[in-house]
Amino acid sequence: MIHIANAAFLATVNGIVAARFFRCFALVLVGTMAATSPAQAQSPSFDSFAVPSGSAPHDVAPEPDGTVWYTAQAQGAVGRLGPRSGKIDRIPLGKGSAPHGVIIGTDRAAWITDGGLNAIIRVDPRTLAVTRFPLPKDQPNANLNTAVFDKRGHLWFTGQGGIYGELDPATARMRVFSAPRGPGPYGICVTPDGSLYFASLAGSYLGRIDPVSGSAQVIEPLTPQQGARRVWSDSKGRAWISEWNAGKVGMFDPATHRWREWKLPGSDPHVYAIFVDEKDIVWLSEWSANALVRFDPRTERFETFALPRPRANVRQMMGRPGEIWLSESGTDHLLRYRSNVAIVGSK
């Protein structure tokens, strides 16, 4: 059942020469099989969960109780996975739907940014009822992207069409603002002290939102045209960004107003998703290497984990203590990485 919200709505040959040749060949063959066989290529720390074919899962959001929500962008639906049972509930969001982001609110509902419907969507965790909060009619092509809740319980969201906004779920009141430099707002996060930041992919900057006025301050990263894609806060309130064009991870410290950047391993890295865990370890998805990358800010070391399947196209990650969840939009799988493993990386 779908409702349109209004102001009353609440709530990854021979001899010695021949022998050496065949030994080498065997090693290459084994290596090739390991790289192509899902069972052998998959790290013991990875667990895979197939979702319905054609889902193209874009974002994923694990709940503390074990439930995992994801957006089936290509099917106009949201899914709910029970990792123990493998059971999936699939909830259609309506004709024209193309959901992008999903997060879990304090009400345990799934909150979705739907670019196709140009609306914020709420899916009730008990009844699976769908409620729409449409954007104002004067914002018809927002290309909604990502959302986050602030400390007041208000939902802040971004739209690559050139907007960001705020929704008060209690009253259905919505405010929409034009972003500096126009198109680009993508990832968004809230810090422990309640500060709000968003990353602008097309604009190549980090924006800080004043929640009262709604105005945004442009904070320039060190590398021009870096393509800031997603942003996440650590426990100290520092904002970490994935730099798609530059292949770097960047960090802005509001206490010192200074930036630091680190280039990821590889000749041509492209960094998409970013997530900072409960130990302030930074996790990134690297598309050129088809890998999950771990970065420890204390040692400034990277460790790279090959993903189980080629062309995983991990666009977003989120986690809970000891686990990182990834959405493989290119393979129709969700992936869980158990993060309590030792790092053996290189600076």
Short mmCIF file of C-alpha atoms in Angstrom, two decimals, residues 38-282:
data_model
loop_
_atom_site.label_atom_id
_atom_site.label_comp_id
_atom_site.label_asym_id
_atom_site.label_seq_id
_atom_site.Cartn_x
_atom_site.Cartn_y
_atom_site.Cartn_z
CA PRO A 38 34.01 -17.70 -7.02
CA ALA A 39 34.56 -20.32 -4.30
CA GLN A 40 38.37 -20.02 -4.40
CA ALA A 41 38.59 -16.31 -5.12
CA GLN A 42 36.39 -15.42 -2.24
CA SER A 43 38.28 -14.49 0.91
CA PRO A 44 37.27 -16.43 4.04
CA SER A 45 36.28 -13.04 5.43
CA PHE A 46 33.71 -12.42 2.70
CA ASP A 47 30.14 -13.70 2.75
CA SER A 48 27.96 -13.30 -0.34
CA PHE A 49 24.22 -12.96 -0.55
CA ALA A 50 22.53 -13.12 -3.95
CA VAL A 51 19.62 -10.81 -4.54
CA PRO A 52 17.03 -11.19 -7.33
CA SER A 53 18.56 -11.03 -10.82
CA GLY A 54 18.35 -7.59 -12.36
CA SER A 55 18.17 -5.76 -9.04
CA ALA A 56 21.38 -3.74 -9.50
CA PRO A 57 21.61 -3.04 -5.75
CA HIS A 58 22.87 0.50 -5.31
CA ASP A 59 23.03 1.17 -1.58
CA VAL A 60 22.87 -1.07 1.48
CA ALA A 61 22.00 -0.41 5.11
CA PRO A 62 22.51 -3.02 7.86
CA GLU A 63 20.48 -2.81 11.04
CA PRO A 64 21.86 -3.67 14.51
CA ASP A 65 19.47 -6.65 14.74
CA GLY A 66 20.98 -8.31 11.62
CA THR A 67 18.46 -7.22 9.02
CA VAL A 68 19.93 -5.62 5.88
CA TRP A 69 18.07 -3.26 3.56
CA TYR A 70 19.17 -2.43 0.01
CA THR A 71 17.87 -0.45 -2.95
CA ALA A 72 17.08 -2.47 -6.09
CA GLN A 73 17.56 0.53 -8.35
CA ALA A 74 16.92 -1.25 -11.68
CA GLN A 75 13.67 -2.73 -10.42
CA GLY A 76 12.15 0.22 -8.63
CA ALA A 77 12.09 -1.59 -5.31
CA VAL A 78 13.73 -1.89 -1.95
CA GLY A 79 14.78 -5.26 -0.51
CA ARG A 80 15.11 -6.54 3.04
CA LEU A 81 17.53 -9.45 3.66
CA GLY A 82 17.68 -11.75 6.65
CA PRO A 83 21.37 -12.96 6.52
CA ARG A 84 20.73 -16.04 8.66
CA SER A 85 17.72 -17.31 6.73
CA GLY A 86 18.63 -15.75 3.35
CA LYS A 87 15.02 -14.66 3.06
CA ILE A 88 14.40 -11.51 1.05
CA ASP A 89 11.37 -9.31 1.19
CA ARG A 90 10.99 -7.22 -1.96
CA ILE A 91 8.89 -4.09 -1.74
CA PRO A 92 7.96 -2.29 -5.01
CA LEU A 93 8.01 1.47 -4.60
CA GLY A 94 5.76 2.40 -7.48
CA LYS A 95 5.77 3.04 -11.20
CA GLY A 96 8.80 5.07 -12.31
CA SER A 97 10.77 4.39 -9.13
CA ALA A 98 14.61 4.39 -9.28
CA PRO A 99 15.80 4.28 -5.66
CA HIS A 100 19.37 5.34 -4.90
CA GLY A 101 20.17 5.59 -1.19
CA VAL A 102 18.75 3.87 1.86
CA ILE A 103 19.35 4.49 5.55
CA ILE A 104 17.64 3.33 8.74
CA GLY A 105 15.91 5.83 10.96
CA THR A 106 15.47 5.79 14.71
CA ASP A 107 11.99 4.47 13.95
CA ARG A 108 13.71 1.40 12.33
CA ALA A 109 12.03 2.28 9.06
CA ALA A 110 13.94 2.32 5.77
CA TRP A 111 14.28 5.84 4.38
CA ILE A 112 15.02 6.01 0.66
CA THR A 113 16.08 8.72 -1.79
CA ASP A 114 14.21 7.91 -5.00
CA GLY A 115 15.42 9.74 -8.11
CA GLY A 116 12.74 8.24 -10.31
CA LEU A 117 9.89 9.36 -8.12
CA ASN A 118 11.66 12.58 -7.08
CA ALA A 119 10.64 11.82 -3.53
CA ILE A 120 11.83 10.66 -0.15
CA ILE A 121 10.32 7.25 0.64
CA ARG A 122 9.63 5.62 3.99
CA VAL A 123 9.03 1.86 4.28
CA ASP A 124 7.51 0.73 7.53
CA PRO A 125 9.56 -2.12 9.13
CA ARG A 126 6.48 -3.94 10.39
CA THR A 127 3.80 -3.48 7.75
CA LEU A 128 6.12 -2.66 4.79
CA ALA A 129 3.74 0.16 3.92
CA VAL A 130 5.26 2.74 1.58
CA THR A 131 4.90 6.47 2.17
CA ARG A 132 6.10 9.14 -0.25
CA PHE A 133 7.31 12.62 0.58
CA PRO A 134 7.44 14.33 -2.83
CA LEU A 135 9.80 17.21 -3.52
CA PRO A 136 8.19 20.55 -4.30
CA LYS A 137 6.85 20.91 -7.82
CA ASP A 138 9.43 23.59 -8.59
CA GLN A 139 12.22 20.95 -8.08
CA PRO A 140 11.17 18.35 -10.71
CA ASN A 141 14.59 16.82 -11.61
CA ALA A 142 16.57 16.74 -8.38
CA ASN A 143 18.22 13.34 -9.13
CA LEU A 144 18.04 12.41 -5.44
CA ASN A 145 21.11 10.68 -4.07
CA THR A 146 21.89 10.15 -0.39
CA ALA A 147 20.38 10.98 3.00
CA VAL A 148 21.29 11.19 6.68
CA PHE A 149 19.46 12.04 9.90
CA ASP A 150 20.64 14.88 12.09
CA LYS A 151 20.41 14.94 15.88
CA ARG A 152 16.92 16.39 15.81
CA GLY A 153 15.63 13.51 13.72
CA HIS A 154 15.40 15.61 10.57
CA LEU A 155 16.42 13.92 7.34
CA TRP A 156 18.93 15.80 5.13
CA PHE A 157 19.36 14.71 1.52
CA THR A 158 21.28 15.50 -1.67
CA GLY A 159 20.39 15.64 -5.34
CA GLN A 160 22.95 15.60 -8.16
CA GLY A 161 20.69 17.92 -10.07
CA GLY A 162 22.06 20.70 -7.87
CA ILE A 163 20.12 20.63 -4.62
CA TYR A 164 20.20 19.51 -1.02
CA GLY A 165 17.35 19.62 1.44
CA GLU A 166 15.77 18.84 4.77
CA LEU A 167 12.65 16.87 5.72
CA ASP A 168 11.00 16.91 9.11
CA PRO A 169 9.27 13.48 9.27
CA ALA A 170 6.99 14.58 12.06
CA THR A 171 5.35 17.34 10.07
CA ALA A 172 6.27 16.39 6.47
CA ARG A 173 7.69 19.92 6.15
CA MET A 174 10.45 20.05 3.53
CA ARG A 175 13.03 22.68 2.64
CA VAL A 176 15.08 22.48 -0.57
CA PHE A 177 18.17 24.60 -1.28
CA SER A 178 20.20 25.31 -4.41
CA ALA A 179 23.78 24.01 -4.07
CA PRO A 180 26.87 26.13 -4.73
CA ARG A 181 28.20 25.62 -8.27
CA GLY A 182 25.00 23.87 -9.30
CA PRO A 183 24.96 20.13 -10.13
CA GLY A 184 26.95 17.64 -8.05
CA PRO A 185 25.73 17.02 -4.47
CA TYR A 186 26.24 13.29 -3.81
CA GLY A 187 27.27 11.81 -0.43
CA ILE A 188 26.24 13.36 2.87
CA CYS A 189 27.13 12.72 6.52
CA VAL A 190 26.62 14.01 10.04
CA THR A 191 29.46 14.28 12.61
CA PRO A 192 29.27 13.42 16.33
CA ASP A 193 28.71 17.08 17.17
CA GLY A 194 25.87 17.33 14.68
CA SER A 195 27.68 19.10 11.84
CA LEU A 196 26.44 18.32 8.35
CA TYR A 197 28.71 17.83 5.32
CA PHE A 198 28.04 16.83 1.73
CA ALA A 199 30.38 15.94 -1.16
CA SER A 200 29.85 17.44 -4.60
CA LEU A 201 31.03 15.16 -7.41
CA ALA A 202 30.55 17.59 -10.28
CA GLY A 203 31.54 20.59 -8.15
CA SER A 204 34.63 18.92 -6.60
CA TYR A 205 34.20 20.33 -3.12
CA LEU A 206 33.10 19.52 0.40
CA GLY A 207 30.10 21.49 1.58
CA ARG A 208 29.17 22.28 5.16
CA ILE A 209 25.51 23.01 5.80
CA ASP A 210 24.18 25.47 8.33
CA PRO A 211 21.07 23.59 9.56
CA VAL A 212 19.34 26.75 10.61
CA SER A 213 19.67 28.92 7.54
CA GLY A 214 20.25 26.04 5.12
CA SER A 215 23.19 27.85 3.54
CA ALA A 216 26.27 25.83 2.47
CA GLN A 217 29.94 26.76 2.92
CA VAL A 218 32.31 25.51 0.19
CA ILE A 219 35.47 23.85 1.56
CA GLU A 220 38.08 23.28 -1.18
CA PRO A 221 40.05 19.99 -1.06
CA LEU A 222 43.79 20.05 -1.82
CA THR A 223 43.46 18.51 -5.29
CA PRO A 224 41.46 20.51 -7.84
CA GLN A 225 38.79 18.64 -9.81
CA GLN A 226 39.22 15.62 -7.55
CA GLY A 227 35.59 14.54 -7.87
CA ALA A 228 34.54 14.29 -4.23
CA ARG A 229 31.96 11.52 -4.31
CA ARG A 230 31.01 10.31 -0.88
CA VAL A 231 31.76 11.54 2.63
CA TRP A 232 31.82 9.95 6.09
CA SER A 233 32.72 11.24 9.55
CA ASP A 234 35.05 9.59 12.07
CA SER A 235 34.60 9.72 15.84
CA LYS A 236 36.60 12.97 16.05
CA GLY A 237 34.33 14.78 13.65
CA ARG A 238 36.81 14.75 10.76
CA ALA A 239 35.22 14.47 7.33
CA TRP A 240 36.63 11.76 5.03
CA ILE A 241 35.92 11.90 1.30
CA SER A 242 36.39 9.50 -1.61
CA GLU A 243 38.02 11.33 -4.55
CA TRP A 244 36.81 9.57 -7.69
CA ASN A 245 38.82 11.51 -10.29
CA ALA A 246 42.04 11.78 -8.24
CA GLY A 247 42.04 8.21 -6.86
CA LYS A 248 42.67 9.52 -3.37
CA VAL A 249 41.11 9.52 0.05
CA GLY A 250 40.95 12.95 1.62
CA MET A 251 40.38 14.14 5.19
CA PHE A 252 39.28 17.53 6.40
CA ASP A 253 39.81 18.38 10.08
CA PRO A 254 37.45 21.16 11.15
CA ALA A 255 39.45 21.70 14.35
CA THR A 256 42.51 22.85 12.36
CA HIS A 257 40.78 23.72 9.08
CA ARG A 258 43.39 21.59 7.30
CA TRP A 259 43.26 18.87 4.65
CA ARG A 260 45.33 15.71 4.17
CA GLU A 261 45.18 13.33 1.16
CA TRP A 262 46.54 9.86 0.40
CA LYS A 263 46.73 8.23 -3.05
CA LEU A 264 45.41 4.68 -3.14
CA PRO A 265 47.65 1.79 -4.37
CA GLY A 266 47.64 1.00 -8.09
CA SER A 267 48.36 2.87 -11.32
CA ASP A 268 44.91 4.36 -11.90
CA PRO A 269 42.67 4.03 -8.86
CA HIS A 270 39.08 5.23 -8.84
CA VAL A 271 37.54 5.53 -5.42
CA TYR A 272 33.79 5.36 -5.08
CA ALA A 273 32.35 4.36 -1.72
CA ILE A 274 33.72 5.28 1.70
CA PHE A 275 32.84 4.18 5.23
CA VAL A 276 34.55 4.84 8.56
CA ASP A 277 34.03 2.09 11.14
CA GLU A 278 33.75 2.18 14.93
CA LYS A 279 37.61 2.01 15.26
CA ASP A 280 38.08 4.93 12.87
CA ILE A 281 39.41 2.63 10.14
CA VAL A 282 38.56 3.95 6.68
#
